Coordinates of C-alpha atoms and ligand atoms in Angstrom, one line a residue:
X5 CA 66.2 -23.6 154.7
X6 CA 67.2 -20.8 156.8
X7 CA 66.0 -22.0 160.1
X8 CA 68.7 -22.9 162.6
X9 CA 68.6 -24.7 166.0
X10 CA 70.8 -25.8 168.7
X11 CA 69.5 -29.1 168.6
X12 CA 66.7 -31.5 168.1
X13 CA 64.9 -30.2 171.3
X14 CA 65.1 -26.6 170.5
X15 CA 63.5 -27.2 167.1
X16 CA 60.6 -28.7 169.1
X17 CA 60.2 -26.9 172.3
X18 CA 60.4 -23.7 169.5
X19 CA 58.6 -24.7 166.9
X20 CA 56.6 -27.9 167.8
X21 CA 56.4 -29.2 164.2
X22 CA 53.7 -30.2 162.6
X23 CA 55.0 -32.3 159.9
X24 CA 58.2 -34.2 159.2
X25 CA 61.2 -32.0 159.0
X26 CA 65.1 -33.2 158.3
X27 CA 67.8 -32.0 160.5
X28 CA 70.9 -31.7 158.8
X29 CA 74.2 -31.1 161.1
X30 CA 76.6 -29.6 158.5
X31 CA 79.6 -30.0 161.4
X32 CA 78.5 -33.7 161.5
X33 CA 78.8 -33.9 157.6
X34 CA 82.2 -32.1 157.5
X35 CA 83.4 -34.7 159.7
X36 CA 82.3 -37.6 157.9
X37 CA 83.8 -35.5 154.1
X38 CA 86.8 -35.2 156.2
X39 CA 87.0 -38.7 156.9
X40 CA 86.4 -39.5 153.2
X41 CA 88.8 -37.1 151.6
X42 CA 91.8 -37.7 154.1
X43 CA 91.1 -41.8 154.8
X44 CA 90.9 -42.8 151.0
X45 CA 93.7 -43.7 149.2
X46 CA 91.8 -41.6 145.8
X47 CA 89.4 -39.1 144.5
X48 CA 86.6 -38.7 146.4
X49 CA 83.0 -38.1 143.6
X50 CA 80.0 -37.5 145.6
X51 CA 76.8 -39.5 144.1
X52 CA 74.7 -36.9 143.7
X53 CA 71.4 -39.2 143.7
X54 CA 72.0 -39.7 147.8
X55 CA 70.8 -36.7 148.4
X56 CA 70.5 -33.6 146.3
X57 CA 69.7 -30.9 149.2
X58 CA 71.7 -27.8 147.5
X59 CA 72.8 -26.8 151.0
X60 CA 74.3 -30.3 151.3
X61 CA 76.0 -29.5 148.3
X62 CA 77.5 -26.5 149.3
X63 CA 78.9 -27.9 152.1
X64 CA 80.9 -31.1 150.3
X65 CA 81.9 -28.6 147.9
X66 CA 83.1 -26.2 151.2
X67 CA 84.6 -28.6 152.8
X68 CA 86.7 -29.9 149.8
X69 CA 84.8 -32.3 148.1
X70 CA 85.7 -31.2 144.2
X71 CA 84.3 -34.4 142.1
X72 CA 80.2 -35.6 141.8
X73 CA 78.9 -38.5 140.4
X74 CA 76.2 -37.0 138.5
X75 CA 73.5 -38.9 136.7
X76 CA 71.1 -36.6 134.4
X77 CA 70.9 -32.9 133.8
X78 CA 69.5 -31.9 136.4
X79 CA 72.1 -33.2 139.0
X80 CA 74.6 -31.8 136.4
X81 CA 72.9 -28.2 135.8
X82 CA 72.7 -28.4 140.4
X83 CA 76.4 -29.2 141.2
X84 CA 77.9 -26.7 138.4
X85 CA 75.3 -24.0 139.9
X86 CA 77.0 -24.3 143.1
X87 CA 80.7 -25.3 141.9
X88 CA 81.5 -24.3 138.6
X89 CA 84.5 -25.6 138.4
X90 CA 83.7 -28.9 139.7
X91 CA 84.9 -32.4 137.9
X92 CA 81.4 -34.0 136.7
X93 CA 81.6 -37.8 136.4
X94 CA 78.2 -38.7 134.2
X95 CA 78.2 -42.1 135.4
X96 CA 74.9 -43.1 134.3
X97 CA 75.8 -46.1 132.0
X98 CA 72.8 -45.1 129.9
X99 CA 72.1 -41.7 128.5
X100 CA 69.5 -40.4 125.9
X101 CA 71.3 -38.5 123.0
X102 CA 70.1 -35.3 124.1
X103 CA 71.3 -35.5 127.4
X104 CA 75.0 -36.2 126.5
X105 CA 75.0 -33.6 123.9
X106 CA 73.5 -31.3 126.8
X107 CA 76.1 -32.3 129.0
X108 CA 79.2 -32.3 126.6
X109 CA 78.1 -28.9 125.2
X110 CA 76.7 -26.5 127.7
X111 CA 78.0 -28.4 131.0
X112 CA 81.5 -28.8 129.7
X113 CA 81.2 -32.3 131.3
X114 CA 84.2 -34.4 130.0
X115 CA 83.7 -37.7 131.6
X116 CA 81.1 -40.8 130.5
X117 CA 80.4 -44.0 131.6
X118 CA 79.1 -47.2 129.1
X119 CA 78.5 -50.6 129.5
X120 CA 77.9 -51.5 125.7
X121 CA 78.4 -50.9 122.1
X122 CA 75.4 -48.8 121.2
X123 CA 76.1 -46.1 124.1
X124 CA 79.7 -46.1 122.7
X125 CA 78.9 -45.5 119.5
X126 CA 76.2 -42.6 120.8
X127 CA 78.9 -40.9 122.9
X128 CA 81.6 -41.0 119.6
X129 CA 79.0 -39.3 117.6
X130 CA 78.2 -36.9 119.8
X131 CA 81.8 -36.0 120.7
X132 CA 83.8 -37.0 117.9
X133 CA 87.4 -36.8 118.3
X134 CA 88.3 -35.0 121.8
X135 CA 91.1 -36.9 123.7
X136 CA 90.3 -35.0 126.5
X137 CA 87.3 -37.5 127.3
X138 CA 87.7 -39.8 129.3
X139 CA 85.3 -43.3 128.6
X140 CA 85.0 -45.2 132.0
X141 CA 83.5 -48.7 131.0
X142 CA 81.1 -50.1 133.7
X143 CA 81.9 -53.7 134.6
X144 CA 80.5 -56.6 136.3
X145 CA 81.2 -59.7 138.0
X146 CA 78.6 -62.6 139.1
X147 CA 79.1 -61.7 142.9
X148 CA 76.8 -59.7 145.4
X149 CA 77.2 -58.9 149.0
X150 CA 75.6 -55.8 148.7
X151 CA 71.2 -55.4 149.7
X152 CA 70.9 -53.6 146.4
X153 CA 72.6 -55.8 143.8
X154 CA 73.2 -52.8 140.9
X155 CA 75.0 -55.0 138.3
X156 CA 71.5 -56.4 137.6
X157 CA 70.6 -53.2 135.7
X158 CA 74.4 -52.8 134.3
X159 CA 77.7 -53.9 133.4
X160 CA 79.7 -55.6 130.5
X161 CA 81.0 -59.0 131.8
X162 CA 84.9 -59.5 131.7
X163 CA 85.0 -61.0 127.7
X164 CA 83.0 -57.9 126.1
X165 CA 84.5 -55.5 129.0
X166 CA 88.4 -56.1 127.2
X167 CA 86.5 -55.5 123.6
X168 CA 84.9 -52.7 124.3
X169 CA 88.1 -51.1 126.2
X170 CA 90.2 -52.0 123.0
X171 CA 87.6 -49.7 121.0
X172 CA 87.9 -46.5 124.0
X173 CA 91.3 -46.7 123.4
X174 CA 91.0 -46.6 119.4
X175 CA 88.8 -44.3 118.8
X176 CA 91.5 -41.9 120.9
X177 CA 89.5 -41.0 124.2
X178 CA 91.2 -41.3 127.8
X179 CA 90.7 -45.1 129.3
X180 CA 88.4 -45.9 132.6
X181 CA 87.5 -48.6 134.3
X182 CA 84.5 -48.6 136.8
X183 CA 82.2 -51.1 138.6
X184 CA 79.4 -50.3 141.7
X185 CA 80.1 -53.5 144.0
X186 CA 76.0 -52.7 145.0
X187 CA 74.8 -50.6 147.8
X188 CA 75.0 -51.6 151.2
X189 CA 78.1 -53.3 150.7
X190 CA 78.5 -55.7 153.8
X191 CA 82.4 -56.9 152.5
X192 CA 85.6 -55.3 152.3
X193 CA 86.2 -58.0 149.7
X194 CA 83.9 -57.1 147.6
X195 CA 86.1 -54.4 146.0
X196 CA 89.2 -56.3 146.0
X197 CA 87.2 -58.9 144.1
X198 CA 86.2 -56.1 141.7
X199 CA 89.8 -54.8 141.1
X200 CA 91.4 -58.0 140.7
X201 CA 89.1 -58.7 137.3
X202 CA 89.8 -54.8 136.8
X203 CA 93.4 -55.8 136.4
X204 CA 92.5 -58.6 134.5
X205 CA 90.8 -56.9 131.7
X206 CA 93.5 -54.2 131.3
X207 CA 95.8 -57.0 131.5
X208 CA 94.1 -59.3 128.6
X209 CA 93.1 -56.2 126.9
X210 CA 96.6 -54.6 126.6
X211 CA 94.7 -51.1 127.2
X212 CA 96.0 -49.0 129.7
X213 CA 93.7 -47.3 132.3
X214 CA 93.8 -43.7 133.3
X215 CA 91.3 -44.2 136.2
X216 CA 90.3 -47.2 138.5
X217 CA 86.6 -45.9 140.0
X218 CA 85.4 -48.5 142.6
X219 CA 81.9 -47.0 142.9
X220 CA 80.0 -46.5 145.6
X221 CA 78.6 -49.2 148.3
X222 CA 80.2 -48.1 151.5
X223 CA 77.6 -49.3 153.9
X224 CA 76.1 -47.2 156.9
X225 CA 75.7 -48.8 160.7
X226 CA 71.9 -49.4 160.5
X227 CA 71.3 -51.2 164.0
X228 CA 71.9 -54.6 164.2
X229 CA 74.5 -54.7 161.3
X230 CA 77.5 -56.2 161.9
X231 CA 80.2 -53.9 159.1
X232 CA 83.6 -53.3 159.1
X233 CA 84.2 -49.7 159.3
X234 CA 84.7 -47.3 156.5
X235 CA 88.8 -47.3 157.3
X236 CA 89.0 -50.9 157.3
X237 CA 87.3 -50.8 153.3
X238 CA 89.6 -47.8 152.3
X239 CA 92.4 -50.2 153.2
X240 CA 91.6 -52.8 151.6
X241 CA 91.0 -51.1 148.5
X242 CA 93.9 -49.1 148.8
X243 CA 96.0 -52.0 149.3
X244 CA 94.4 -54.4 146.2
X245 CA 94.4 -51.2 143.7
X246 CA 98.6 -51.0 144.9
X247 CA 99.3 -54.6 144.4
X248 CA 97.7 -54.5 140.5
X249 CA 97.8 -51.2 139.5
X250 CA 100.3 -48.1 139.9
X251 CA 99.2 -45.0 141.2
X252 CA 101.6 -42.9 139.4
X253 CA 99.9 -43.9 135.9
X254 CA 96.3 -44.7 137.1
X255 CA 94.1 -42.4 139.3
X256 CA 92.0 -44.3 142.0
X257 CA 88.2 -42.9 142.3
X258 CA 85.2 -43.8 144.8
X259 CA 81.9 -42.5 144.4
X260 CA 80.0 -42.6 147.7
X261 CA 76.8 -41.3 148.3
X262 CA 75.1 -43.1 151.6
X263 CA 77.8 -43.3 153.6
X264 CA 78.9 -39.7 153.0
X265 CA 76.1 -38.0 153.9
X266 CA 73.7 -40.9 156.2
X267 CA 75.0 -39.9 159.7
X268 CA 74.7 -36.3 159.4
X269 CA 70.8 -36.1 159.0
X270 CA 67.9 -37.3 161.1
X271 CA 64.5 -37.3 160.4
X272 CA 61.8 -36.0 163.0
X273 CA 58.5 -37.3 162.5
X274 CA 55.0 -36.9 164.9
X275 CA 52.8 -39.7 166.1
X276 CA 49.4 -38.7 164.0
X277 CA 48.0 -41.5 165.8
X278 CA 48.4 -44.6 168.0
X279 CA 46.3 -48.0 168.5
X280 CA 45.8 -50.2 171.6
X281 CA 47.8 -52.7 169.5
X282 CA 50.9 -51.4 169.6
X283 CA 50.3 -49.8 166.2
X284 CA 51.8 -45.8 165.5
X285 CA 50.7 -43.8 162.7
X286 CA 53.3 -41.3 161.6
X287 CA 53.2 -37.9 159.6
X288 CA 56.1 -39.7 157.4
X289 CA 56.3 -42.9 155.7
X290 CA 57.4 -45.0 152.7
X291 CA 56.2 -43.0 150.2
X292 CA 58.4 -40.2 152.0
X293 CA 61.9 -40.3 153.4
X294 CA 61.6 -43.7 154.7
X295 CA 61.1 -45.7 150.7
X296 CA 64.3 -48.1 151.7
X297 CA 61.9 -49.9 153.8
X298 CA 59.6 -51.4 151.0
X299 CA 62.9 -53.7 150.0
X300 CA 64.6 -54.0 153.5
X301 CA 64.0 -53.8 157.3
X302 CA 67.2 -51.4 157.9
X303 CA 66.5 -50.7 161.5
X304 CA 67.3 -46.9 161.9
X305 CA 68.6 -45.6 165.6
X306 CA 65.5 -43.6 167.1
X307 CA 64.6 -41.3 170.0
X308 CA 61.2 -39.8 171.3
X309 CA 60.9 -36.4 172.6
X310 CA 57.4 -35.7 174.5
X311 CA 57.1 -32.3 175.2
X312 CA 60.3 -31.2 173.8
X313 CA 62.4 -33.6 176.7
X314 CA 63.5 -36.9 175.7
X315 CA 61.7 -39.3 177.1
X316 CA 62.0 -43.4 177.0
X317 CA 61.7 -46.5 179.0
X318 CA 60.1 -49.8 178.6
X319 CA 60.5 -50.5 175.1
X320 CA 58.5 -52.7 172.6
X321 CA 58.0 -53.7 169.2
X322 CA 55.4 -51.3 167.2
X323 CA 54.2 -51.4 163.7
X324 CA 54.4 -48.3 162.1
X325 CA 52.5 -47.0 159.1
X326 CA 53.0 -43.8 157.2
X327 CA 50.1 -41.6 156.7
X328 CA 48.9 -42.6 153.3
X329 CA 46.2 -44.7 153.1
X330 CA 47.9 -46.9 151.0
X331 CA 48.6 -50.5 153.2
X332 CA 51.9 -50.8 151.4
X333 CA 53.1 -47.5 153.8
X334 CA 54.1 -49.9 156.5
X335 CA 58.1 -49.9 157.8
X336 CA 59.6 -53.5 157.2
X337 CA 60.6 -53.6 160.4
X338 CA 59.0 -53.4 164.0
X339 CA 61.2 -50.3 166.0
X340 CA 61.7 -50.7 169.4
X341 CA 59.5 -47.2 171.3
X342 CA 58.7 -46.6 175.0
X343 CA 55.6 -48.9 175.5
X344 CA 53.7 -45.7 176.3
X345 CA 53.8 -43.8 172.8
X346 CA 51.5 -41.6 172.2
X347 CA 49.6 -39.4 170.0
X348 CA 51.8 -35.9 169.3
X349 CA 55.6 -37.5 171.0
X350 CA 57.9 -36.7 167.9
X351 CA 60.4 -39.5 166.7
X352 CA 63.6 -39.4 165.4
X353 CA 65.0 -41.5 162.7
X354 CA 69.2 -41.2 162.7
X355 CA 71.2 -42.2 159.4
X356 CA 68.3 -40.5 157.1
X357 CA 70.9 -38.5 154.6
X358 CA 70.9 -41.2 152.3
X359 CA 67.8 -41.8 149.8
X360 CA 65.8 -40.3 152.3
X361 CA 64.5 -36.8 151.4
X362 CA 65.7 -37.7 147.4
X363 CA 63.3 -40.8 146.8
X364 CA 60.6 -39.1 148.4
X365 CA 57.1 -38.4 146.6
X366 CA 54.0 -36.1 147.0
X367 CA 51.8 -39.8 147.0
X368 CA 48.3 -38.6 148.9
X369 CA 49.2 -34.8 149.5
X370 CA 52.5 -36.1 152.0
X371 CA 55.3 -34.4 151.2
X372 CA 59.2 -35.1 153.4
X373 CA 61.7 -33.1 151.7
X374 CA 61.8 -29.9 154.7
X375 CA 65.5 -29.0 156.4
X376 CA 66.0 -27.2 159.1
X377 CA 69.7 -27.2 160.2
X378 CA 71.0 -28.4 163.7
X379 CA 74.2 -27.4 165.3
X380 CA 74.5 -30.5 167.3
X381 CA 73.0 -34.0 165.3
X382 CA 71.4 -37.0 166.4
X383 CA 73.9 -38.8 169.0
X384 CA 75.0 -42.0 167.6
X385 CA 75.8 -44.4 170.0
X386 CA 79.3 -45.8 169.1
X387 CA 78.0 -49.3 167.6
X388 CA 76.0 -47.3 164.7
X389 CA 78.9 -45.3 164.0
X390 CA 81.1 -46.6 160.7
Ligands
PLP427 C1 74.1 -45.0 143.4 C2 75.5 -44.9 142.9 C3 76.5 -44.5 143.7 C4 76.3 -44.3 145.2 O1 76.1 -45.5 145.9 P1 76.0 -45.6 147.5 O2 75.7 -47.0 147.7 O3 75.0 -44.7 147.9 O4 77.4 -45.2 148.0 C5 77.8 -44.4 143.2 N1 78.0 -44.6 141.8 C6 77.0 -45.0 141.0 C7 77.3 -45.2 139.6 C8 75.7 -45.2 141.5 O5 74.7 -45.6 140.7

């Protein structure tokens, strides 16, 4: 990823692409770390599963960002390539034996998540005695305002939650708490819900907790989403983690992965192809960068360049299909383009950092994982900002 470019128009009117290429804006992704690490009241862990892109990664880590979410050895064996000295959180709740001895013994990581008896049991025999580790137990409550509910897959409810923080604190090892309120969150409550049953199993439990890690969640500005914006949420967890806990005892974390990185990379596809119908046929699809829109029609801002200029006007609904020839590589969603789209414009997808370029496969011989970098990204208008 050396290439460089002014913009998106310089990288087509120099090098008309061919195929689908992310434009990453590191100035645009300093801003948003910025925002992160100064607006919330905590730690800030980047989730590494986002969006893996080492030079990504080495610019968090530049720009300050010293704690990852990590969630198997690779991501673990990535971040300490780049920052040795970075604080790993293995937050997967589930871990084969292998991996944590891995982790514990050649990646010096110091920090596990578990949501049950069995991985607690695997982590203590793996570690033994080290009160240096810190146990963060992943909880659950029966709510969801998130698109991707994530306490399907894991979480201890409240009753086995206080149990299993009783044994953590037995056995010896530093005390966490952590939940994921889903991804997507749509509701600053959400959280607050979360941390009031936090301080309800410490409370009932009698343990006390070193760290309170709210997850991930933080939502980005897809169009058409109405979403408080990220200061709004770091208030409101700031201020529910200050009434129940205290901050000089108890070390607030968030994990976010979309809405760190999301604004500062685009994705610039070509029209392969285009019907009478209204129909386009792009050179990316579900099976690449654009996999979110098999469960949800997130409607993504979008420009067309012809001929390396902009161009718009008259906009309609098209279907869009990737260029497998698979019928499930079809967007959820019918984007809004110039009624006269045609073969070889290029469109641009903003708020593509997330799960774009990481979920994507080589299905059919397609692959979407190139970068170029931009010094100037894709202009949000002020609605799809957070
Ligand atoms: C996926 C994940 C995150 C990041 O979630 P976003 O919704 O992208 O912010 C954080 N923590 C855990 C444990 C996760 O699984």
């Amino acid at each position: 990823m050396s290439n460089r470019y002014r913009d998106t128009a310089q990288l087509i009117q120099q090098a008309a692409p061919l195929e689908s290429f992310y434009c990453l804006s590191t100035e645009a992704l300093a801003r948003q770390a910025k925002r992160f690490l100064e607006g919330f009241p905590g730690v800030i862990a980047y989730a590494v599963k986002a969006n893996p892109t080492p030079e990504l990664v080495k610019e968090l880590a530049a720009s300050g960002v010293g704690a990852y979410d990590v969630a198997s050895i690779a991501e673990i064996a990535l971040v300490r390539g780049i920052m040795p000295e970075a604080n790993l959180l293995y937050d997967n709740p589930v871990k084969a034996r292998y991996e944590i001895e891995q982790a514990y013994n050649e990646y010096a990581v110091r920090s596990f998540c578990f949501d049950d008896e069995l991985e607690f049991e695997k982590l203590r025999s793996v570690i033994g005695d080290d009160s240096n580790v810190e146990l963060t137990l992943r909880f659950k409550i029966p709510t969801n305002n998130a698109k991707y509910d994530l306490s399907a897959k894991f979480g201890a409810d409240e009753e086995e939650a206080i149990r299993l923080l009783q044994k953590v604190q037995a056995a010896g090892y530093r005390c966490g708490l952590t939940f994921h309120p889903g991804s997507q969150c749509a509701k600053t409550g959400s959280y607050s819900e979360y941390i009031v049953t936090a301080a309800s199993i410490v409370k009932r439990s009698g343990v006390a907790i070193e760290t309170l890690n709210v997850g991930g969640g933080f939502p980005s500005r897809y169009i058409g989403e109405q979403l408080p914006n990220l200061e709004e949420f770091f208030a409101t967890i700031g201020q529910s983690f200050n009434e129940h806990f205290d901050s000089r005892s108890c070390t607030l974390v968030c994990e976010p992965g979309r809405a760190l990185v999301d604004s500062s990379i685009s994705l610039l596809t070509r029209v392969k192809h285009r019907r009478a119908d209204n129909t386009v046929f792009l050179n990316d699809g579900i099976y690449g960068g654009f996999m979110e829109q098999l469960f949800s029609p997130i409607v993504h801002p979008v420009r067309v360049f012809r001929n390396g200029e902009e161009h718009s006007g008259n906009e309609q609904p098209f279907t869009v299909w990737g260029p497998t020839c698979d019928s499930l590589d079809k967007f959820a969603h019918q984007p809004l383009l110039p009624a006269d789209v045609a073969e070889g414009d290029w469109i641009e997808f903003g708020l593509m950092g997330g799960y774009g370029s990481s979920t994507a496969t080589e299905f059919n011989g397609f692959t979407s994982n190139r970068y170029v970098y931009v010094e100037k990204g894709f202009p949000y208008k002020a609605e799809t900002l957070m």
